[in-house]
CSV table of C-alpha atoms in Angstrom, one decimal:
chain,number,residue,atom,x,y,z
M,1,MET,CA,4.0,-15.9,1.2
M,2,VAL,CA,2.7,-14.7,4.6
M,3,VAL,CA,5.9,-12.6,5.0
M,4,LEU,CA,5.2,-10.9,1.6
M,5,ILE,CA,1.6,-10.2,2.6
M,6,VAL,CA,2.7,-8.6,5.9
M,7,ILE,CA,5.4,-6.5,4.3
M,8,SER,CA,3.2,-5.3,1.5
M,9,SER,CA,0.4,-4.6,4.0
M,10,LEU,CA,2.7,-2.4,6.1
M,11,LEU,CA,4.0,-0.6,3.0
M,12,LEU,CA,0.5,0.0,1.7
M,13,ILE,CA,-0.6,1.5,5.1
M,14,LEU,CA,2.5,3.8,5.0
M,15,THR,CA,2.0,5.0,1.4
M,16,VAL,CA,-1.7,5.7,2.0
M,17,LEU,CA,-0.9,7.7,5.1
M,18,MET,CA,1.7,9.7,3.2
M,19,HIS,CA,-0.8,11.0,0.7
M,20,LYS,CA,-1.8,14.7,1.0
M,21,GLY,CA,-5.0,14.9,3.0
M,22,ARG,CA,-8.0,16.5,1.4
M,23,GLY,CA,-9.4,17.6,4.8
M,24,GLY,CA,-8.5,16.8,8.4
M,25,GLY,CA,-8.1,13.1,8.2
M,26,LEU,CA,-5.6,10.5,9.4
M,27,SER,CA,-3.0,11.6,7.0
M,28,ASP,CA,-3.0,15.1,8.5
M,29,MET,CA,-3.0,13.7,12.1
M,30,PHE,CA,-0.1,11.2,11.7
M,31,GLY,CA,1.8,12.1,8.5
M,32,GLY,CA,1.2,15.9,8.3
M,33,GLY,CA,4.9,16.8,8.0
M,34,ILE,CA,5.6,14.1,5.5
M,35,SER,CA,2.6,14.7,3.4
M,36,SER,CA,3.2,18.4,3.2
M,37,THR,CA,6.7,17.9,1.9
M,38,ALA,CA,5.8,15.0,-0.4
M,39,GLY,CA,2.7,16.7,-1.7
M,40,SER,CA,4.3,20.1,-2.4
M,41,SER,CA,5.2,19.1,-5.9
M,42,GLY,CA,3.0,17.5,-8.5
M,43,VAL,CA,5.7,15.0,-9.5
M,44,ALA,CA,6.2,13.7,-6.0
M,45,GLU,CA,2.5,13.2,-5.6
M,46,LYS,CA,2.3,11.3,-8.9
M,47,ASN,CA,5.2,9.1,-7.9
M,48,LEU,CA,3.6,8.4,-4.6
M,49,ASN,CA,0.4,7.4,-6.4
M,50,ARG,CA,2.4,5.1,-8.6
M,51,ILE,CA,4.2,3.5,-5.7
M,52,THR,CA,0.9,3.1,-3.9
M,53,VAL,CA,-0.8,1.4,-6.9
M,54,ALA,CA,2.3,-0.9,-7.4
M,55,VAL,CA,2.2,-2.0,-3.7
M,56,LEU,CA,-1.5,-2.5,-3.9
M,57,CYS,CA,-1.0,-4.8,-7.0
M,58,VAL,CA,1.7,-6.8,-5.1
M,59,TRP,CA,-0.6,-7.1,-2.1
M,60,VAL,CA,-3.6,-8.3,-4.2
M,61,VAL,CA,-1.6,-10.9,-6.1
M,62,ALA,CA,0.0,-12.1,-2.8
M,63,ILE,CA,-3.5,-12.5,-1.2
M,64,ILE,CA,-4.9,-14.4,-4.2
M,65,ALA,CA,-1.8,-16.6,-4.5
M,66,TYR,CA,-2.0,-17.4,-0.8
M,67,GLY,CA,-5.6,-18.3,-1.0
M,68,LEU,CA,-5.0,-20.6,-4.0
M,69,LEU,CA,-2.1,-22.2,-2.2
M,70,VAL,CA,-4.2,-22.8,0.9
M,71,ARG,CA,-7.1,-24.2,-1.1
M,72,PHE,CA,-5.2,-26.6,-3.4
M,73,TYR,CA,-2.1,-27.6,-1.3
M,74,ALA,CA,-3.4,-27.7,2.3
């Protein structure tokens, strides 16, 4: 379970940083080249949004499941 949390956390960080910045933020500083190519089309940006939300859902479920496992089985 901890491995799933770590992997989903890293993927969530990467997908958030890949989003097109709406001003000079971290996405422009670290992922400027990636976000400019990924954000150039509306379809790519929508797919990136969907991937980010899916990874977020996996992360939230993993955190809740881990908390329940620790509470009831430890």
